[in-house]
Short mmCIF file of C-alpha atoms and ligand atoms in Angstrom, two decimals:
data_model
loop_
_atom_site.label_atom_id
_atom_site.label_comp_id
_atom_site.label_asym_id
_atom_site.label_seq_id
_atom_site.Cartn_x
_atom_site.Cartn_y
_atom_site.Cartn_z
CA MET J 1 -20.70 2.42 -18.12
CA MET J 2 -22.96 4.54 -15.87
CA VAL J 3 -25.06 1.49 -15.01
CA ILE J 4 -21.97 -0.55 -14.12
CA LYS J 5 -20.67 2.28 -11.99
CA ARG J 6 -24.02 2.60 -10.22
CA LEU J 7 -24.15 -1.16 -9.59
CA HIS J 8 -20.60 -1.00 -8.31
CA GLN J 9 -21.57 1.78 -5.91
CA ILE J 10 -24.57 -0.20 -4.63
CA ALA J 11 -22.43 -3.33 -4.17
CA ARG J 12 -19.86 -1.29 -2.29
CA TYR J 13 -22.56 0.23 -0.06
CA LEU J 14 -24.09 -3.16 0.71
CA SER J 15 -20.68 -4.64 1.37
CA SER J 16 -19.84 -1.84 3.82
CA ARG J 17 -23.22 -2.31 5.61
CA LEU J 18 -22.66 -6.06 5.73
CA GLU J 19 -19.22 -5.55 7.26
CA GLY J 20 -20.87 -3.66 10.11
CA TYR J 21 -23.35 -6.44 10.80
CA LEU J 22 -20.94 -9.31 10.18
CA ALA J 23 -20.21 -9.82 13.85
CA LEU J 24 -23.92 -9.70 14.66
CA ILE J 25 -24.66 -12.28 11.97
CA PHE J 26 -22.03 -14.60 13.41
CA GLY J 27 -23.46 -14.05 16.90
CA LEU J 28 -26.96 -14.96 15.69
CA LEU J 29 -25.61 -18.04 13.93
CA GLY J 30 -23.95 -19.08 17.21
CA VAL J 31 -27.19 -18.60 19.14
CA MET J 32 -29.07 -20.60 16.50
CA LEU J 33 -26.52 -23.37 16.83
CA MET J 34 -27.02 -23.40 20.57
CA LEU J 35 -30.80 -23.53 20.15
CA VAL J 36 -30.50 -26.47 17.76
CA VAL J 37 -28.23 -28.33 20.19
CA ALA J 38 -30.55 -27.56 23.14
CA ALA J 39 -33.63 -28.64 21.18
CA HIS J 40 -31.91 -31.86 20.18
CA TRP J 41 -31.03 -32.49 23.80
CA PHE J 42 -34.47 -31.79 25.26
CA LEU J 43 -36.59 -33.25 22.47
CA VAL J 44 -34.55 -36.25 21.35
CA LEU J 45 -31.63 -37.21 23.55
CA GLU J 46 -33.12 -36.67 26.98
CA PRO J 47 -36.41 -38.58 26.30
CA THR J 48 -34.48 -41.46 24.69
CA LEU J 49 -32.10 -41.74 27.63
CA ARG J 50 -34.99 -41.52 30.08
CA ALA J 51 -36.83 -44.35 28.30
CA GLU J 52 -33.63 -46.40 28.38
CA ALA J 53 -33.19 -45.71 32.11
CA GLU J 54 -36.83 -46.62 32.79
CA SER J 55 -36.47 -49.95 31.01
CA ARG J 56 -33.31 -50.72 33.02
CA ALA J 57 -35.11 -49.88 36.23
CA ALA J 58 -38.03 -52.10 35.16
CA VAL J 59 -35.71 -55.02 34.42
CA LEU J 60 -34.07 -54.69 37.82
CA ALA J 61 -37.45 -54.45 39.56
CA GLN J 62 -38.68 -57.45 37.62
CA SER J 63 -35.71 -59.54 38.76
CA GLN J 64 -36.32 -58.57 42.40
CA VAL J 65 -40.05 -59.19 42.29
CA GLN J 66 -39.53 -62.78 41.14
CA GLY J 67 -38.42 -63.59 44.74
CA LEU J 68 -41.81 -62.37 45.99
CA GLU J 69 -43.68 -64.83 43.78
CA ARG J 70 -41.69 -67.67 45.33
CA VAL J 71 -42.69 -66.48 48.82
CA LEU J 72 -46.34 -66.33 47.73
CA GLY J 73 -46.13 -69.96 46.61
CA GLU J 74 -44.42 -71.26 49.75
CA TYR J 75 -46.57 -69.80 52.57
CA GLN J 76 -50.35 -70.32 52.97
CA ASP J 77 -50.85 -68.83 56.38
CA PRO J 78 -51.69 -65.09 55.85
CA GLU J 79 -49.86 -63.88 58.94
CA HIS J 80 -46.84 -65.90 58.18
CA LEU J 81 -47.03 -64.88 54.55
CA GLN J 82 -47.24 -61.21 55.48
CA ARG J 83 -44.18 -61.47 57.69
CA GLU J 84 -42.26 -63.18 54.94
CA LEU J 85 -43.39 -60.63 52.39
CA VAL J 86 -42.33 -57.75 54.64
CA SER J 87 -39.00 -59.43 55.12
CA ALA J 88 -38.62 -59.98 51.33
CA LEU J 89 -39.59 -56.38 50.61
CA GLY J 90 -37.11 -55.17 53.23
CA SER J 91 -34.30 -57.10 51.57
CA ILE J 92 -35.32 -55.65 48.18
CA LEU J 93 -35.23 -52.16 49.65
CA LEU J 94 -31.85 -52.85 51.21
CA PHE J 95 -30.40 -53.83 47.83
CA LYS J 96 -27.58 -51.25 47.22
CA ASP J 97 -25.12 -50.15 44.54
CA GLY J 98 -21.68 -51.23 45.74
CA SER J 99 -19.86 -48.12 44.53
CA THR J 100 -22.31 -45.37 45.56
CA GLN J 101 -24.02 -47.20 48.46
CA GLU J 102 -27.32 -45.97 47.04
CA HIS J 103 -30.49 -48.08 47.20
CA PHE J 104 -31.68 -49.23 43.76
CA ILE J 105 -35.36 -49.51 44.72
CA GLN J 106 -36.43 -46.85 47.14
CA ARG J 107 -40.07 -47.76 47.63
CA ILE J 108 -42.24 -50.75 46.89
CA SER J 109 -45.95 -51.33 47.31
CA LEU J 110 -48.00 -54.53 46.84
CA MET J 111 -51.63 -54.80 45.76
CA PHE J 112 -53.41 -58.14 45.39
CA ASP J 113 -56.54 -59.38 43.76
CA TYR J 114 -58.15 -61.04 46.81
CA ASP J 115 -60.79 -62.72 44.68
CA LEU J 116 -58.17 -64.96 43.15
CA PHE J 117 -55.74 -65.07 46.00
CA ARG J 118 -57.38 -66.62 48.97
CA VAL J 119 -56.28 -64.58 51.93
CA PRO J 120 -58.30 -61.99 53.88
CA PRO J 121 -58.81 -58.84 51.70
CA GLY J 122 -56.18 -56.14 52.31
CA SER J 123 -54.12 -58.37 54.58
CA LEU J 124 -51.14 -58.35 52.24
CA ASP J 125 -51.27 -54.77 50.85
CA LEU J 126 -47.92 -53.37 51.84
CA ASP J 127 -46.17 -50.05 51.11
CA LEU J 128 -42.59 -49.85 52.31
CA GLY J 129 -39.72 -47.49 51.73
CA THR J 130 -39.33 -43.72 51.43
CA THR J 131 -42.34 -41.71 50.39
CA ALA J 132 -40.28 -38.77 49.00
CA CYS J 133 -39.23 -40.11 45.67
CA ASP J 134 -40.15 -37.46 43.09
CA ARG J 135 -37.87 -38.36 40.23
CA CYS J 136 -38.02 -42.12 40.83
CA PHE J 137 -38.88 -44.43 37.95
CA VAL J 138 -42.14 -46.21 38.61
CA SER J 139 -42.36 -49.81 37.36
CA ARG J 140 -45.51 -51.82 37.80
CA ILE J 141 -44.60 -55.52 37.87
CA PRO J 142 -47.42 -58.11 37.64
CA LEU J 143 -47.37 -60.85 40.31
CA TYR J 144 -48.35 -64.37 39.24
CA HIS J 145 -49.21 -67.27 41.46
CA PRO J 146 -46.25 -69.66 41.20
CA GLN J 147 -48.43 -72.77 40.85
CA ASP J 148 -51.33 -71.87 38.56
CA ARG J 149 -49.62 -68.80 36.96
CA LEU J 150 -52.66 -66.62 37.53
CA LEU J 151 -52.23 -62.86 37.89
CA ILE J 152 -52.81 -62.24 41.55
CA GLY J 153 -51.48 -58.72 42.07
CA VAL J 154 -49.19 -55.88 41.15
CA ALA J 155 -45.94 -54.77 42.74
CA THR J 156 -45.17 -51.08 42.17
CA CYS J 157 -41.45 -50.35 42.41
CA TYR J 158 -40.07 -46.84 42.72
CA SER J 159 -36.49 -47.11 41.40
CA SER J 160 -33.75 -44.56 42.09
CA PRO J 161 -33.13 -41.92 39.35
CA ARG J 162 -29.50 -42.98 39.36
CA PHE J 163 -30.28 -45.08 36.25
CA LEU J 164 -30.75 -41.86 34.31
CA ARG J 165 -27.67 -40.31 35.85
CA ASP J 166 -25.70 -43.41 34.86
CA LEU J 167 -26.69 -42.87 31.28
CA THR J 168 -26.39 -39.13 31.01
CA GLY J 169 -23.58 -38.63 33.47
CA ASP J 170 -22.94 -34.87 33.64
CA LEU J 171 -23.89 -34.40 30.02
CA GLY J 172 -26.59 -31.86 30.76
CA ARG J 173 -24.36 -29.76 32.97
CA THR J 174 -21.49 -30.08 30.52
CA LEU J 175 -23.79 -28.96 27.74
CA LEU J 176 -24.81 -25.96 29.78
CA TRP J 177 -21.18 -25.08 30.41
CA VAL J 178 -20.31 -25.50 26.74
CA ALA J 179 -23.29 -23.39 25.72
CA GLY J 180 -22.26 -20.74 28.20
CA LEU J 181 -18.69 -20.77 26.94
CA ILE J 182 -19.81 -20.62 23.31
CA LEU J 183 -22.07 -17.67 24.11
CA LEU J 184 -19.24 -15.97 25.97
CA SER J 185 -16.84 -16.58 23.06
CA ILE J 186 -19.39 -15.25 20.58
CA GLY J 187 -19.93 -12.20 22.75
CA TYR J 188 -16.20 -11.62 23.01
CA ALA J 189 -15.67 -12.17 19.26
CA TRP J 190 -18.53 -9.82 18.50
CA PHE J 191 -17.10 -7.18 20.80
CA GLN J 192 -13.62 -7.54 19.30
CA ALA J 193 -14.97 -7.53 15.75
CA GLN J 194 -16.91 -4.36 16.48
CA ARG J 195 -13.78 -2.76 17.95
CA PHE J 196 -11.69 -3.89 14.98
CA LEU J 197 -14.25 -2.59 12.48
CA ARG J 198 -14.45 0.71 14.33
CA ARG J 199 -10.67 1.06 14.23
CA LEU J 200 -10.64 0.08 10.57
CA ARG J 201 -13.24 2.72 9.79
CA GLU J 202 -11.32 5.30 11.80
CA SER J 203 -8.10 4.41 10.06
CA GLU J 204 -9.77 4.56 6.63
CA HIS J 205 -11.35 7.87 7.53
CA ASN J 206 -7.96 9.24 8.65
CA LEU J 207 -6.27 8.01 5.48
CA ARG J 208 -8.95 9.64 3.36
CA ALA J 209 -8.55 12.86 5.33
CA VAL J 210 -4.76 12.79 4.87
CA PHE J 211 -5.19 11.98 1.17
CA GLU J 212 -7.66 14.80 0.70
CA ALA J 213 -5.80 17.35 2.80
CA ALA J 214 -2.35 16.59 1.35
CA PRO J 215 -0.99 19.87 -0.05
CA PHE J 216 0.56 18.08 -3.02
CA PRO J 217 -1.33 16.24 -5.78
CA MET J 218 -2.10 12.56 -5.14
CA LEU J 219 -3.95 10.18 -7.45
CA LEU J 220 -5.07 6.60 -7.20
CA GLN J 221 -5.21 4.62 -10.42
CA ALA J 222 -6.13 0.98 -11.00
CA ASP J 223 -3.61 -0.70 -13.32
CA ASP J 224 -6.30 -1.75 -15.79
CA GLU J 225 -8.02 1.64 -15.95
CA PRO J 226 -6.89 4.61 -18.03
CA PHE J 227 -8.30 7.22 -15.64
CA PRO J 228 -7.60 7.92 -11.98
CA ARG J 229 -10.14 6.40 -9.60
CA ARG J 230 -9.48 9.06 -6.99
CA ALA J 231 -7.72 12.38 -6.92
CA ASN J 232 -7.32 14.73 -4.00
CA ALA J 233 -8.23 18.40 -4.17
CA ALA J 234 -4.62 19.40 -4.93
CA ALA J 235 -4.45 16.94 -7.86
CA LYS J 236 -7.77 18.15 -9.25
CA ARG J 237 -6.51 21.72 -9.15
CA TYR J 238 -3.02 20.94 -10.44
CA LEU J 239 -4.05 18.68 -13.32
CA ASP J 240 -7.25 20.60 -13.98
CA LEU J 241 -9.22 17.35 -13.65
CA HIS J 242 -12.91 17.37 -14.48
CA GLU J 243 -15.54 14.68 -14.42
CA THR J 244 -16.58 13.40 -17.83
CA VAL J 245 -20.14 12.36 -18.70
CA GLU J 246 -19.08 8.77 -18.07
CA GLY J 247 -18.10 9.79 -14.55
CA CYS J 248 -14.32 9.52 -15.06
CA LEU J 249 -11.71 12.05 -14.00
CA ASP J 250 -9.87 13.35 -17.04
CA SER J 251 -7.85 16.26 -18.39
CA GLU J 252 -5.22 17.08 -21.01
CA ALA J 253 -2.54 17.17 -18.36
CA TRP J 254 -3.58 13.79 -16.95
CA ARG J 255 -3.30 12.24 -20.39
CA ALA J 256 0.16 13.76 -20.84
CA LEU J 257 1.20 12.49 -17.43
CA ALA J 258 -0.30 9.01 -17.93
CA GLY J 259 1.77 8.65 -21.12
CA LEU J 260 5.02 9.01 -19.19
CA THR J 261 7.01 6.29 -17.53
CA LEU J 262 6.54 6.70 -13.83
CA PRO J 263 8.59 4.94 -11.16
CA THR J 264 7.28 1.56 -10.08
CA GLN J 265 9.14 0.99 -6.83
CA ALA J 266 8.15 2.45 -3.47
CA GLY J 267 10.49 5.28 -2.48
CA GLU J 268 11.62 5.88 -6.07
CA THR J 269 11.05 9.30 -7.67
CA HIS J 270 11.34 10.54 -11.25
CA GLU J 271 11.51 14.06 -12.56
CA VAL J 272 8.91 14.31 -15.31
CA ASN J 273 7.90 17.14 -17.54
CA PHE J 274 4.61 17.30 -19.30
CA ASP J 275 2.38 19.73 -21.15
CA GLY J 276 -1.33 20.32 -21.04
CA LEU J 277 -1.56 22.41 -17.93
CA THR J 278 -3.01 25.85 -17.73
CA HIS J 279 -0.52 28.76 -18.14
CA ASP J 280 0.54 27.05 -21.36
CA ARG J 281 3.99 25.99 -20.31
CA THR J 282 5.79 22.76 -19.76
CA HIS J 283 5.57 21.66 -16.19
CA TRP J 284 8.13 19.80 -14.18
CA ALA J 285 7.09 17.52 -11.38
CA LEU J 286 8.77 15.10 -9.07
CA ALA J 287 6.66 11.97 -9.43
CA SER J 288 6.45 8.91 -7.22
CA SER J 289 4.30 5.88 -7.80
CA VAL J 290 3.67 3.29 -5.12
CA PRO J 291 2.08 -0.04 -6.08
CA LEU J 292 -0.76 -1.11 -3.79
CA ARG J 293 -4.03 -3.05 -3.78
CA PHE J 294 -7.21 -1.03 -3.54
CA SER J 295 -10.65 -2.65 -3.37
CA GLY J 296 -9.01 -5.93 -4.39
CA ARG J 297 -7.40 -4.48 -7.54
CA THR J 298 -3.79 -3.85 -8.37
CA SER J 299 -3.40 -0.09 -8.32
CA ARG J 300 -0.79 2.61 -7.84
CA LEU J 301 -0.72 5.73 -5.75
CA ILE J 302 0.81 8.57 -7.76
CA GLY J 303 2.27 11.49 -5.86
CA LEU J 304 3.36 14.70 -7.58
CA ALA J 305 5.39 17.63 -6.34
CA ASP J 306 5.51 20.58 -8.70
CA VAL J 307 9.14 21.61 -9.24
CA SER J 308 8.58 23.88 -12.25
CA GLU J 309 9.72 27.00 -10.42
CA LEU J 310 12.69 25.17 -8.98
CA LYS J 311 13.56 24.03 -12.47
CA THR J 312 13.31 27.58 -13.78
CA VAL J 313 15.58 28.84 -11.02
CA GLN J 314 17.95 25.94 -11.67
CA GLU J 315 18.01 26.78 -15.36
CA GLU J 316 18.60 30.46 -14.61
CA LEU J 317 21.45 29.56 -12.27
CA ARG J 318 22.91 27.21 -14.83
CA THR J 319 22.70 29.86 -17.53
CA ALA J 320 24.18 32.45 -15.16
CA SER J 321 27.06 30.18 -14.32
CA PHE J 322 27.93 29.98 -18.03
CA THR J 323 27.24 33.59 -18.98
CA ASP J 324 29.31 36.72 -18.83
CA THR J 325 27.10 39.27 -17.11
CA LEU J 326 28.40 42.28 -19.06
CA THR J 327 28.29 41.05 -22.66
CA GLY J 328 25.76 38.21 -22.35
CA LEU J 329 28.26 35.96 -24.14
CA TYR J 330 29.50 32.68 -22.69
CA ASN J 331 32.09 33.13 -19.95
CA ARG J 332 35.55 31.61 -19.75
CA ARG J 333 34.29 28.66 -17.62
CA TYR J 334 31.82 27.60 -20.26
CA LEU J 335 34.27 28.26 -23.11
CA TYR J 336 36.83 25.90 -21.62
CA GLN J 337 34.23 23.21 -20.88
CA ARG J 338 32.91 23.49 -24.40
CA LEU J 339 36.38 23.57 -25.95
CA ASN J 340 37.28 20.45 -24.00
CA HIS J 341 34.18 18.72 -25.35
CA GLU J 342 34.88 19.87 -28.91
CA ILE J 343 38.47 18.61 -28.65
CA GLU J 344 37.16 15.20 -27.58
CA LEU J 345 34.73 15.12 -30.51
CA ALA J 346 37.41 16.25 -32.98
CA ASP J 347 39.82 13.59 -31.71
CA ARG J 348 37.17 10.85 -31.78
CA TYR J 349 35.63 11.67 -35.18
CA HIS J 350 38.73 13.16 -36.78
CA HIS J 351 37.20 16.39 -37.84
CA THR J 352 38.78 19.83 -37.87
CA LEU J 353 38.55 22.30 -35.02
CA SER J 354 39.87 25.84 -34.81
CA ALA J 355 39.86 28.67 -32.30
CA ILE J 356 40.41 32.42 -32.49
CA LEU J 357 41.62 34.51 -29.57
CA PHE J 358 40.83 38.23 -29.93
CA ASP J 359 42.06 41.20 -27.91
CA LEU J 360 40.90 44.81 -28.25
CA ASP J 361 43.70 47.16 -29.23
CA PHE J 362 44.62 49.94 -26.79
CA PHE J 363 41.48 49.36 -24.78
CA LYS J 364 43.06 50.96 -21.74
CA ARG J 365 43.24 54.20 -23.67
CA ILE J 366 39.49 54.07 -24.36
CA ASN J 367 38.79 53.52 -20.71
CA ASP J 368 41.11 56.28 -19.71
CA THR J 369 39.80 58.72 -22.30
CA PHE J 370 36.08 58.02 -22.34
CA GLY J 371 35.55 56.40 -18.98
CA HIS J 372 34.90 52.90 -17.77
CA ASN J 373 31.22 52.96 -18.72
CA VAL J 374 32.04 53.66 -22.32
CA GLY J 375 34.64 50.89 -22.11
CA ASP J 376 31.87 48.54 -20.96
CA ASP J 377 29.63 49.60 -23.83
CA VAL J 378 32.47 48.95 -26.23
CA LEU J 379 32.91 45.44 -24.86
CA VAL J 380 29.16 44.78 -25.20
CA CYS J 381 29.19 46.10 -28.76
CA VAL J 382 32.17 43.97 -29.78
CA GLY J 383 30.44 40.94 -28.20
CA GLY J 384 27.42 41.60 -30.43
CA VAL J 385 29.64 41.84 -33.52
CA LEU J 386 31.31 38.56 -32.66
CA GLN J 387 27.98 36.87 -32.23
CA SER J 388 26.70 38.13 -35.56
CA CYS J 389 29.79 37.06 -37.49
CA VAL J 390 29.89 33.37 -36.48
CA ARG J 391 27.84 30.34 -37.48
CA GLU J 392 25.31 28.74 -35.16
CA VAL J 393 27.66 25.85 -34.43
CA ASP J 394 30.43 28.26 -33.46
CA VAL J 395 30.78 29.44 -29.89
CA ALA J 396 31.79 32.99 -29.07
CA GLY J 397 32.58 34.03 -25.52
CA ARG J 398 34.48 36.46 -23.36
CA HIS J 399 37.79 35.00 -22.40
CA GLY J 400 38.37 37.67 -19.76
CA GLY J 401 38.95 41.44 -19.64
CA GLU J 402 39.02 42.69 -23.21
CA GLU J 403 39.79 39.23 -24.65
CA PHE J 404 37.34 37.10 -26.63
CA LEU J 405 37.52 33.48 -27.73
CA VAL J 406 35.69 31.95 -30.68
CA ILE J 407 35.50 28.14 -31.07
CA LEU J 408 34.88 26.90 -34.60
CA PRO J 409 34.10 23.18 -34.88
CA HIS J 410 34.53 21.67 -38.39
CA ALA J 411 36.65 24.65 -39.46
CA ASP J 412 40.27 24.45 -40.57
CA LEU J 413 42.84 27.18 -40.19
CA ALA J 414 41.89 28.88 -43.49
CA GLU J 415 38.19 28.95 -42.69
CA ALA J 416 38.83 30.17 -39.16
CA THR J 417 41.15 32.89 -40.45
CA GLU J 418 38.43 34.02 -42.83
CA VAL J 419 35.99 34.33 -39.94
CA ALA J 420 38.60 36.16 -37.87
CA GLU J 421 39.17 38.63 -40.68
CA ARG J 422 35.47 39.17 -41.04
CA ILE J 423 35.24 40.00 -37.36
CA ARG J 424 38.30 42.29 -37.49
CA ASP J 425 36.73 44.15 -40.41
CA ALA J 426 33.38 44.39 -38.70
CA VAL J 427 34.91 45.78 -35.49
CA ALA J 428 36.98 48.28 -37.41
CA SER J 429 33.88 49.41 -39.27
CA ILE J 430 31.76 50.09 -36.18
CA GLU J 431 30.53 53.66 -36.17
CA TRP J 432 30.80 54.89 -32.63
CA SER J 433 28.51 57.60 -31.38
CA MET J 434 31.29 58.91 -29.13
CA PRO J 435 33.37 61.49 -31.09
CA GLY J 436 36.98 60.45 -31.43
CA LEU J 437 36.37 56.84 -30.44
CA GLU J 438 38.08 54.36 -32.69
CA LEU J 439 38.56 50.67 -32.11
CA THR J 440 40.50 47.87 -33.75
CA ILE J 441 40.98 44.28 -32.74
CA SER J 442 43.82 41.77 -33.07
CA GLY J 443 43.49 38.02 -33.22
CA GLY J 444 45.44 34.78 -33.17
CA VAL J 445 44.07 31.72 -34.98
CA ALA J 446 44.96 28.08 -34.26
CA GLN J 447 43.83 24.78 -35.69
CA HIS J 448 43.68 21.85 -33.30
CA CYS J 449 46.30 19.21 -34.04
CA GLY J 450 45.73 16.74 -31.22
CA GLU J 451 47.27 18.81 -28.43
CA SER J 452 45.77 19.48 -25.01
CA LEU J 453 43.33 22.29 -24.38
CA ASP J 454 45.92 24.50 -22.71
CA ALA J 455 48.44 23.95 -25.48
CA PHE J 456 45.81 24.64 -28.09
CA VAL J 457 44.75 27.94 -26.50
CA ASP J 458 48.40 28.76 -25.96
CA VAL J 459 49.08 28.55 -29.70
CA ALA J 460 46.24 31.00 -30.42
CA ASP J 461 47.49 33.24 -27.60
CA ARG J 462 51.02 33.36 -28.91
CA ARG J 463 49.73 34.26 -32.36
CA LEU J 464 47.60 36.98 -30.82
CA TYR J 465 50.71 38.26 -29.08
CA MET J 466 52.48 38.26 -32.45
CA ALA J 467 49.61 40.26 -33.95
CA LYS J 468 49.97 42.78 -31.18
CA GLU J 469 53.70 42.85 -31.61
CA SER J 470 53.31 43.30 -35.33
CA GLY J 471 51.34 46.53 -34.92
CA ARG J 472 47.80 45.36 -33.92
CA ASN J 473 44.59 45.43 -36.01
CA GLN J 474 45.57 42.20 -37.66
CA ILE J 475 45.04 38.42 -37.55
CA ILE J 476 47.92 35.96 -37.24
CA ALA J 477 47.16 32.42 -38.28
CA MET J 478 50.74 31.18 -38.67
CA PRO J 479 54.07 32.05 -37.16
CA ARG J 480 56.26 34.23 -39.21
CA GLY J 481 59.17 31.86 -39.57
CA GLY J 482 58.76 30.41 -36.03
CA ALA J 483 59.56 26.69 -36.29
CA SER J 484 57.87 25.87 -32.99
CA GLU J 485 54.64 27.40 -34.22
CA GLY J 486 54.48 25.44 -37.47
CA ARG J 487 52.18 22.64 -36.36
CA ASP J 488 49.05 23.72 -38.24
CA VAL J 489 49.13 24.36 -41.95
CA PRO J 490 48.54 28.04 -42.75
CA THR J 491 46.28 28.77 -45.66
CA ALA J 492 46.19 32.53 -45.25
CA GLU J 493 48.93 35.04 -44.89
CA PRO J 494 48.81 37.41 -41.98
CA THR J 495 47.19 40.70 -42.79
CA ALA J 496 47.87 44.17 -41.56
N1 GTP V 1 35.58 49.11 -19.07
C1 GTP V 1 36.14 47.93 -18.83
N2 GTP V 1 37.47 47.80 -18.89
C2 GTP V 1 38.03 46.61 -18.69
C3 GTP V 1 37.26 45.50 -18.38
N3 GTP V 1 38.11 44.42 -18.22
C4 GTP V 1 39.36 44.88 -18.44
N4 GTP V 1 39.33 46.21 -18.71
C5 GTP V 1 40.40 47.09 -18.97
O1 GTP V 1 41.08 46.73 -20.16
C6 GTP V 1 42.33 47.28 -20.11
C7 GTP V 1 43.37 46.39 -20.72
O2 GTP V 1 44.55 47.11 -20.87
P1 GTP V 1 45.89 46.47 -21.33
O3 GTP V 1 46.03 45.08 -20.82
O4 GTP V 1 46.96 47.41 -20.96
O5 GTP V 1 45.77 46.41 -22.90
P2 GTP V 1 45.40 47.47 -23.97
O6 GTP V 1 45.31 48.81 -23.40
O7 GTP V 1 44.19 47.03 -24.70
O8 GTP V 1 46.61 47.41 -24.91
P3 GTP V 1 46.96 46.22 -25.89
O9 GTP V 1 46.20 45.03 -25.49
O10 GTP V 1 48.41 46.04 -25.77
O11 GTP V 1 46.54 46.72 -27.23
C8 GTP V 1 42.62 47.62 -18.63
O12 GTP V 1 42.67 49.05 -18.47
C9 GTP V 1 41.47 47.06 -17.92
O13 GTP V 1 41.09 47.82 -16.81
C10 GTP V 1 35.87 45.67 -18.29
O14 GTP V 1 35.11 44.77 -18.01
N5 GTP V 1 35.35 46.90 -18.54
#
């Protein structure tokens, strides 16, 4: 694992170095190409074309010189012969290209072997035409006597270099232009590539800086790897990441986080909670996960924003919104929400549901006699009694003022009445530290029979009113002879 990682690092280093020199390599390749083309031109093409041009010039000179041999055969008198030769040479030199008006043969000189050719020595050596003919092709054409076919001299023709130009045209200049353009293009491409690479490096550097300096945790993980490839300083702190001996980033919290389902779409966020962090508590984080490719591998960028404190505050607010601040019991808002829910469950699953509405007897008198603070303490104390007398599934809360409501799921009227009695007894038995303080409680019990929440509470309320009317300190679970109250089946007689 270490070896592979090391090799990977070396490969990455070499690759990054190569990237920097890539443009230079391409530039050198271009120059090499130009050198190969130039070498081919100067060493192969140009000599071949020159040889071809020379042979053309020689053929042309040969054809012209044939006329001279005829003159040599026709005239015996040296003076006459010389005049004719000069005239023939003049016509050869006048021979022009129709399109360019350029002379084909620019200079011609004759040399004879006077031992074989019987005229005074040197009398026929002629040299006519321009002397400045540097690049001319020189063709030496043997001259034979027309009768006995003996070699009697040599005609040296200096042909115009236009033969070479005909063959090459402007190839050389074109090649120079092309080479220049290629070099310019390579230079431009190299310059642009360097600029692009510099910008790329800058951009990568900036991204790394942003990644590192981000105040919230960010991690980069390849899809086929269990550990993050990169983590910024905030992530290392937050997830308590440490490097293992194998060189991977790992921690308890990372493992907990990696086991969760994180969002897969860009812009999507999930609230996740996970353990394993220091401070030994469950942490909440807002997680985002953006798919991307990194170093050619499918990866994801995980962003985390710790919302644990926000969650705690949210939870506290939620609890506060459902809690009565004085007694710590549920408040009326929660009681009604819960009762609504329990009614739905009872209707759906056809199970029993009962409720008890309590009211402290003559509570005003306690307030008036002992003061409001004592009244508050009494309310808190009664709340505690209520809480201790009900099951875990039951819900006890403050209905308002000195009224309390107890919800009893899966309890019929008889069972609820029993609980109500237990509470009444318990309240009556409280030993108050305040001399002269006595407290009783009255209650109305109702079993749900399919009616609405308001109607259900109303039944309990009317029975509570009856209890009050009947002298207080008692529980009413059925109307005494009231036909309109006879919906639920009483199983216990009212007590006094
Ligand atoms: N100390 C205190 N008193 C409260 C609180 N809420 C309501 N009360 C008082 O409770 C008293 C209720 O009085 P009443 O409605 O006349 O009823 P009661 O005196 O208990 O008489 P019955 O209900 O008929 O037995 C009022 O004096 C209210 O001020 C509270 O939070 N703290």
